[in-house]
Short mmCIF file of C-alpha atoms in Angstrom, two decimals:
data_model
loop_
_atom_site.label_atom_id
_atom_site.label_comp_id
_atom_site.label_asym_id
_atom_site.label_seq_id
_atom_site.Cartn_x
_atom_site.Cartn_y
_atom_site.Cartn_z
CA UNK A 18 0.00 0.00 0.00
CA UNK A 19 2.68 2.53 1.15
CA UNK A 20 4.27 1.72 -2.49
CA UNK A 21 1.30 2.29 -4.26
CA UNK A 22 0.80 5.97 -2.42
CA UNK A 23 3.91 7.12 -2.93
CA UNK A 24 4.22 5.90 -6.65
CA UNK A 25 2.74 8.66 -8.46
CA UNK A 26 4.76 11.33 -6.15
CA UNK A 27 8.34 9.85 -7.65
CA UNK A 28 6.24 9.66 -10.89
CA UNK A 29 5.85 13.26 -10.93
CA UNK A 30 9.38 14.25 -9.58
CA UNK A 31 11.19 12.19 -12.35
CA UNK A 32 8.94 13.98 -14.94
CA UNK A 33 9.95 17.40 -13.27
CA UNK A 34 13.39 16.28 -13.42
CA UNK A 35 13.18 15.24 -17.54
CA UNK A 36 11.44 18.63 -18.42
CA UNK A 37 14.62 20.88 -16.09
CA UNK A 38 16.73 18.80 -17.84
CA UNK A 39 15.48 19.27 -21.28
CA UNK A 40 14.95 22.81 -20.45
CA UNK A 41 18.56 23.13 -19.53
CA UNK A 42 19.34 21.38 -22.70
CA UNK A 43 17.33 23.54 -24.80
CA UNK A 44 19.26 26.78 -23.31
CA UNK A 45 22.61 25.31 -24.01
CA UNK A 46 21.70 25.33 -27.36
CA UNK A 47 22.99 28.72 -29.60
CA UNK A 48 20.08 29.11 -31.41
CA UNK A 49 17.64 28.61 -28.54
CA UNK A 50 19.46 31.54 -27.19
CA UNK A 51 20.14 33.78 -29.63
CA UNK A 52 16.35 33.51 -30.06
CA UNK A 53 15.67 34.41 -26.49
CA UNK A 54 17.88 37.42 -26.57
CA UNK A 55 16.32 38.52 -29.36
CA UNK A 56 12.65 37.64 -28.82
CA UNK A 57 12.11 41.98 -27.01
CA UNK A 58 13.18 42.90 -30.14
CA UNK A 59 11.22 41.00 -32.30
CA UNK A 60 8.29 42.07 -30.12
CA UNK A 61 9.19 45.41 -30.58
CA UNK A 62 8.70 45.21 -33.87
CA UNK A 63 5.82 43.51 -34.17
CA UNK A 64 4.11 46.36 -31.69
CA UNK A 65 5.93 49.35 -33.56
CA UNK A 66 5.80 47.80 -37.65
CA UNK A 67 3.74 45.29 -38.12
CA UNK A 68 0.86 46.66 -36.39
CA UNK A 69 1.22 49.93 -37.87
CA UNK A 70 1.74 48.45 -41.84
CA UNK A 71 -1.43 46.45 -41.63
CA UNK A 72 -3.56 49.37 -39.66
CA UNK A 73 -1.93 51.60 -43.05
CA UNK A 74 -3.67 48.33 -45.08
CA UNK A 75 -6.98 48.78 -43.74
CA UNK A 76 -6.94 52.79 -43.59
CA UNK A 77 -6.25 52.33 -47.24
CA UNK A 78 -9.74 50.11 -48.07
CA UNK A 79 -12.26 53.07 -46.36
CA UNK A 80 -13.24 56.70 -47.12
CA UNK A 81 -12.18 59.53 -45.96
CA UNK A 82 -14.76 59.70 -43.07
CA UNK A 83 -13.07 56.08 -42.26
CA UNK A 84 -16.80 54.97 -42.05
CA UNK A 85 -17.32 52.78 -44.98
CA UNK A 86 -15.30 50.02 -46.71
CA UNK A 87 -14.19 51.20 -50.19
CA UNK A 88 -11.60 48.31 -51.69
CA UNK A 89 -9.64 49.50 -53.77
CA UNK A 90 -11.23 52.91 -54.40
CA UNK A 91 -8.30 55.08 -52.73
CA UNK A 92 -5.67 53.82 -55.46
CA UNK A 93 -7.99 54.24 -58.24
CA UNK A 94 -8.44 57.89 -57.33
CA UNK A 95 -4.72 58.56 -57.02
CA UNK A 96 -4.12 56.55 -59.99
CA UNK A 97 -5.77 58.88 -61.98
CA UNK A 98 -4.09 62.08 -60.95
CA UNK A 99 -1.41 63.38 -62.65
CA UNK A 100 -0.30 65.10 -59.50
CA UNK A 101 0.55 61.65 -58.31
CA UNK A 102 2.37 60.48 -60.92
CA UNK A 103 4.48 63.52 -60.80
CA UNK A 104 4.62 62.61 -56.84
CA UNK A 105 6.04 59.27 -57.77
CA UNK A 106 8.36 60.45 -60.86
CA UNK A 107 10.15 63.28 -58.33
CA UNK A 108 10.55 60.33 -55.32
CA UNK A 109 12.42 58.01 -58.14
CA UNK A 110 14.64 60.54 -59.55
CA UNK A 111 15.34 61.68 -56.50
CA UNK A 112 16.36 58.48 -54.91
CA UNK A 113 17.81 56.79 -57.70
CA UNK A 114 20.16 59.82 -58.07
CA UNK A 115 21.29 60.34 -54.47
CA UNK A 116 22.12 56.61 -54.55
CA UNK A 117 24.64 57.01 -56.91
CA UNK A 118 26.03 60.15 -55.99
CA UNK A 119 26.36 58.86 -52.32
CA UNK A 120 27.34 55.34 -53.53
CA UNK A 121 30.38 56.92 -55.68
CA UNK A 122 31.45 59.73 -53.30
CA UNK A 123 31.78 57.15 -50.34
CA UNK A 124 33.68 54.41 -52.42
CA UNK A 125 35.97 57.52 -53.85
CA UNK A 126 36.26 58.81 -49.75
CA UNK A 127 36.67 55.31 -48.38
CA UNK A 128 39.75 54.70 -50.36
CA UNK A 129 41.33 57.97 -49.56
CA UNK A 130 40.59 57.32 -46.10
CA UNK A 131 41.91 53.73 -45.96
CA UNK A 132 45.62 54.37 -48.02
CA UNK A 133 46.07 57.41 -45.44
CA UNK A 134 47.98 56.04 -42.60
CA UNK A 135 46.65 54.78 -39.44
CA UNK A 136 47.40 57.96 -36.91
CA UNK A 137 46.01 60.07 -39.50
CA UNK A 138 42.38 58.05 -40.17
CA UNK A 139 40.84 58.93 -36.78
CA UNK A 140 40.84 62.47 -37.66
CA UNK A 141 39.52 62.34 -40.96
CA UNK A 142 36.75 59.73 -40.05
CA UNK A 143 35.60 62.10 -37.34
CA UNK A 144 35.83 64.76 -39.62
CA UNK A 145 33.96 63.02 -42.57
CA UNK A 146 31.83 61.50 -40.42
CA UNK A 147 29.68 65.18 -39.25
CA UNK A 148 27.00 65.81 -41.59
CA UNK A 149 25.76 62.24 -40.65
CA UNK A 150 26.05 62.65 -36.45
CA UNK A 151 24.37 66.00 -37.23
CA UNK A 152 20.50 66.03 -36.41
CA UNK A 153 19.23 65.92 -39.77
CA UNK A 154 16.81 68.88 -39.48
CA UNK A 155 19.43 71.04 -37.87
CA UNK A 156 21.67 70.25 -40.55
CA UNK A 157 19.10 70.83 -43.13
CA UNK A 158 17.91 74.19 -41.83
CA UNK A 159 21.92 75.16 -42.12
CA UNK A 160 21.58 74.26 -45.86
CA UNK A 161 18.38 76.29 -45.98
CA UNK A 162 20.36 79.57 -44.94
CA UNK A 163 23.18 78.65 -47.57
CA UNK A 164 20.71 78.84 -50.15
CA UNK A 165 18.86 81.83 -49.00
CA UNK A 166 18.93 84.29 -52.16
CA UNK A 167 18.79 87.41 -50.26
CA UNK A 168 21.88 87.07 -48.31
CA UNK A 169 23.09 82.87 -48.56
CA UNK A 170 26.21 82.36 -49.02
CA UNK A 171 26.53 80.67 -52.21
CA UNK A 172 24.84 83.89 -53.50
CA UNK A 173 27.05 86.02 -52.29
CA UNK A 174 30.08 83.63 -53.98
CA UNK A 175 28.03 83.97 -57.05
CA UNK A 176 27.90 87.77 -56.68
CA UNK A 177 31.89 88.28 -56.60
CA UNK A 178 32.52 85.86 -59.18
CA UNK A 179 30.33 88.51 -61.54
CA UNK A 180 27.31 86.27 -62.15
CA UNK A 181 23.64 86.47 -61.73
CA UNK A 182 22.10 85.23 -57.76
CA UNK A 183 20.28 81.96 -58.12
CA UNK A 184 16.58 81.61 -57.03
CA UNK A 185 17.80 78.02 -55.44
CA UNK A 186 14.29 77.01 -53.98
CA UNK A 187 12.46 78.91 -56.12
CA UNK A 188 12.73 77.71 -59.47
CA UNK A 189 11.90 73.68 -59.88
CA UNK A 190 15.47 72.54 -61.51
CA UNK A 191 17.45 74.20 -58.78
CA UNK A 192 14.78 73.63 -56.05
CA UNK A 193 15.25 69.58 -56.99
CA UNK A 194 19.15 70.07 -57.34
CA UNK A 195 19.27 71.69 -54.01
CA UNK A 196 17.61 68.98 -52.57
CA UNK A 197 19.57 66.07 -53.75
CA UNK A 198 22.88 67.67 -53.10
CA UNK A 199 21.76 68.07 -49.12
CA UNK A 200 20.63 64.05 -49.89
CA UNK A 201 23.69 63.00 -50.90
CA UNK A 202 25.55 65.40 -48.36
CA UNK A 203 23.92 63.58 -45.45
CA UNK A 204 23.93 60.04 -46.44
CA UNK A 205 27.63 60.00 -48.24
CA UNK A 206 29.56 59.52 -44.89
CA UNK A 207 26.74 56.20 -44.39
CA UNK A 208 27.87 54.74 -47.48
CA UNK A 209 32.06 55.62 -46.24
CA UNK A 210 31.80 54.01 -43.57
CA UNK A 211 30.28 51.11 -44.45
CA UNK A 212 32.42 50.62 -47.71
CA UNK A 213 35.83 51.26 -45.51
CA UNK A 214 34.92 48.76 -43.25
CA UNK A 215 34.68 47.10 -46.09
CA UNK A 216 37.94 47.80 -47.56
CA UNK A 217 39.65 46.92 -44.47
CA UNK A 218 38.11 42.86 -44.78
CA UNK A 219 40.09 42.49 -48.27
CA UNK A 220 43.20 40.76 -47.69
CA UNK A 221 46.33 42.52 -48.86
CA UNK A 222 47.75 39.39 -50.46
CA UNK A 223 45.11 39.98 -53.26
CA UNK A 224 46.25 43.16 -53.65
CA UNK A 225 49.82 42.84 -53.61
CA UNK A 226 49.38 39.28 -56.04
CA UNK A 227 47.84 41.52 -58.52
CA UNK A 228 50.78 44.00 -58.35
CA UNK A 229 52.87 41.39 -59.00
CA UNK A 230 51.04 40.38 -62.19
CA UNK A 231 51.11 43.99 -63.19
CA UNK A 232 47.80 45.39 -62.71
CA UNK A 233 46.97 49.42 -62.80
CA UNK A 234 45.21 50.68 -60.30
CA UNK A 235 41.71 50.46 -62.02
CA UNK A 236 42.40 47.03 -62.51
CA UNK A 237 42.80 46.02 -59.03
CA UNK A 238 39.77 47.89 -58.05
CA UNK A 239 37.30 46.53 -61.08
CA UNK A 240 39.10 42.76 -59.93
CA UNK A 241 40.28 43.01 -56.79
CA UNK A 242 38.16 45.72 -54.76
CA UNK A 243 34.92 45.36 -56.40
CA UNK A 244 33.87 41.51 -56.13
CA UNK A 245 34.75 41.40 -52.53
CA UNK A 246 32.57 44.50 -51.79
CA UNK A 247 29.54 44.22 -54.15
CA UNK A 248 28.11 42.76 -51.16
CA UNK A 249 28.20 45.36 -48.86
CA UNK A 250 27.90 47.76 -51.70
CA UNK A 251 24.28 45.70 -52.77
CA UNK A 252 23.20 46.13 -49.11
CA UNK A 253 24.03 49.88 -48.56
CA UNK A 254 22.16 50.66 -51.59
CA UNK A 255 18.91 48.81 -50.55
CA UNK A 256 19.05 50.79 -47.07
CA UNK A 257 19.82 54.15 -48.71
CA UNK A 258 16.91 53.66 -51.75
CA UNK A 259 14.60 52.99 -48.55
CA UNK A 260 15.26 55.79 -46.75
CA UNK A 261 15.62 58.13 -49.82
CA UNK A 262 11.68 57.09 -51.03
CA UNK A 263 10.43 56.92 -47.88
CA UNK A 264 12.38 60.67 -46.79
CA UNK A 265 10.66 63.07 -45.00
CA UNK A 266 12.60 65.57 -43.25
CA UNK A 267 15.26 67.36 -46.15
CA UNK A 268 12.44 67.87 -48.84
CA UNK A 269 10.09 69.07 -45.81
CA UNK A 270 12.61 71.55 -44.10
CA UNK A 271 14.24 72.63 -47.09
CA UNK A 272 11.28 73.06 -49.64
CA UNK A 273 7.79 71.68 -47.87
CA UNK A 274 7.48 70.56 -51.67
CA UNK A 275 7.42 73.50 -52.98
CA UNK A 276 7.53 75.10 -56.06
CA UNK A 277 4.16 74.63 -56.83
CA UNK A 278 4.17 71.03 -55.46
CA UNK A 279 7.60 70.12 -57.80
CA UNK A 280 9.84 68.67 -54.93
CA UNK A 281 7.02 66.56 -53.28
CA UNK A 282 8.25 62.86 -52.34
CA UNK A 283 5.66 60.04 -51.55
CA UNK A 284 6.64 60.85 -47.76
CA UNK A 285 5.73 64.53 -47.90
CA UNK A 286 3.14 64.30 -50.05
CA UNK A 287 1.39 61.47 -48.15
CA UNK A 288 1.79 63.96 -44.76
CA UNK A 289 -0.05 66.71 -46.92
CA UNK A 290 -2.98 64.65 -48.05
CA UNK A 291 -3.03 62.67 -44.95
CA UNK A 292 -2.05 65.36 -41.84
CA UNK A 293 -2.51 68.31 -43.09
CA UNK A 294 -5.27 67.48 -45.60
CA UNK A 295 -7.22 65.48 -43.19
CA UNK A 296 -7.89 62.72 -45.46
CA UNK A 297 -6.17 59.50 -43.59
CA UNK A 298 -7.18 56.80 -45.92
CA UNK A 299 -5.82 58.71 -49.19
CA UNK A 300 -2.65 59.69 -47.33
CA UNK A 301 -2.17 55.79 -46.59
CA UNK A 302 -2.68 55.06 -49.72
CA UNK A 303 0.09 57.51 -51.04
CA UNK A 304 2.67 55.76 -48.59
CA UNK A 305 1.82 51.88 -49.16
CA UNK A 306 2.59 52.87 -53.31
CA UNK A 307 6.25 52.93 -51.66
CA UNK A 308 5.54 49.07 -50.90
CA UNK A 309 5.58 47.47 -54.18
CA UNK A 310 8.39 49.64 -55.42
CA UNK A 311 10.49 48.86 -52.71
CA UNK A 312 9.70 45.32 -52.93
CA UNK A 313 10.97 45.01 -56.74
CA UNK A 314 14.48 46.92 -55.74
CA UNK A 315 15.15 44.99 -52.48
CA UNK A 316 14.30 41.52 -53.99
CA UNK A 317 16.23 41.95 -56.91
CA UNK A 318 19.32 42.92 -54.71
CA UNK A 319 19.06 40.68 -52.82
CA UNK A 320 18.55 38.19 -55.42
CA UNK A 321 21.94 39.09 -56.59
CA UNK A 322 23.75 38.92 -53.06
CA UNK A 323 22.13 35.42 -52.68
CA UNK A 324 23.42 33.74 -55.90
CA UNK A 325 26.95 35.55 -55.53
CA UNK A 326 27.00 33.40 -52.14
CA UNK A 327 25.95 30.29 -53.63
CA UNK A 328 28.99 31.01 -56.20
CA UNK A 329 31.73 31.44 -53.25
#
């Protein structure tokens, strides 16, 4: 009898024991763990993105009094407005163009940077490194002043050099030049840094073998420099095309769109129709257009990264 009472008891301790011991197991494990130190971040994300992207999905699919269910009726109405269009012709010159220019200027810095020698690369990465630390509407505001055309500086340059003073954000050519130079002024020192961490991962035996074998300089970038960054290069550009479409604060501090609506990107012009307009669902609808896009550019990068891997 005493056997038979106390039998489920030890039952239940050696069950206890087999679940702390798997348990213990289970947190030995690197991937149980990484996923447990990660899991506050992942829930982050789910409460600050996800949530948000599909509440955008289903502000899209009513009216503007967000009373009634509409479909598709938001898209078709911005679909056929030629203000749109121009809306979504601006954000991909714009983007496509800083990329580019701030792709190019930080692989041309990054290698000046990384043949100076090492006492001398703190300062200049410090120093390269500002207009990116800077708060990018204080920097922007700074850029507003420079192109003042009362009393800006480039202006008054203009002035002693005997030409004429530039309306900079009051004409449309120079009001969208304007803005992508203070683009590609702010995210150049992104695309250094990442490209001369970069540089510093190539072996110098690569390098130093092509030397050997009589290579110019070009040639041991295009050969050399180039297939063991186009990686990192890939990435950076995905990142920067993101934030360019999806940029708010330049074109809104330096132009709020204007002249005449000709600097508007889908993020400012989605914060006029939606914000300041009052119409939510059509402003939602302006900034999930950004979605597809997006979706081509990354997936096709990242195509590219994917099969260069499989290659290695």
């Amino acid at each position: 009898m005493v056997d038979v009472v106390f039998q489920p008891n030890s039952v239940l301790e050696a069950r206890s024991k087999r679940k702390r011991a798997s348990l213990r197991t289970a947190l030995k494990r690197k991937s149980t763990a990484a996923f447990l130190m990660t899991l506050p971040l992942i829930l982050l994300i789910a409460i600050m993105v996800i949530y948000p992207a599909f509440y955008s999905l289903h502000l899209a699919t009513l009216n503007k009094s967000m009373q009634r269910f509409i479909g598709f009726g938001n898209f078709e109405f911005l679909f056929k407005r030629e203000t749109f269009w121009l809306v979504v012709k601006q954000s991909c010159i714009f983007a496509i163009t800083a990329v580019v220019f701030k792709a190019l200027i930080g692989f041309i810095v990054a290698h000046f940077v990384h043949n100076i020698p090492a006492k001398g690369q703190r300062k200049w990465r410090g120093m390269l490194l500002v207009p990116w630390v800077i708060p990018g509407a204080m920097s922007v505001l700074g850029w507003r002043l420079l192109f003042e055309p009362s009393f800006g500086a480039f202006n008054w340059i203009l002035e002693h050099l005997g030409m004429h003073r530039i309306f900079w954000l009051g004409e449309t050519g120079w009001a969208r030049f304007s803005v992508i130079l203070v683009t590609v002024w702010f995210g150049a020192p992104f695309f250094m840094v990442m490209y001369l961490a970069s540089l510093k991962s190539v072996p110098e035996e690569l390098y130093e073998a092509a030397s050997i074998d009589g290579a110019t300089w070009w040639q041991r970038i295009r050969y050399v420099t180039f297939p063991m960054m186009r990686n990192i290069i890939a990435i950076t550009m995905i990142f920067s095309l993101i934030g360019s479409f999806a940029g708010f604060t330049i074109v809104s501090v330096l132009t709020n769109g204007g002249p005449l609506g000709t600097t508007h990107v889908l993020g400012t012009a989605a914060f006029m129709v939606g914000i300041m307009g009052g119409n939510l669902p059509l402003g939602a609808s302006v900034s999930l257009f950004m979605v597809p896009v997006l979706a081509v550019a990354a997936i096709y990068l990242l195509r590219g990264i994917a099969k260069r891997g499989s290659e290695v």
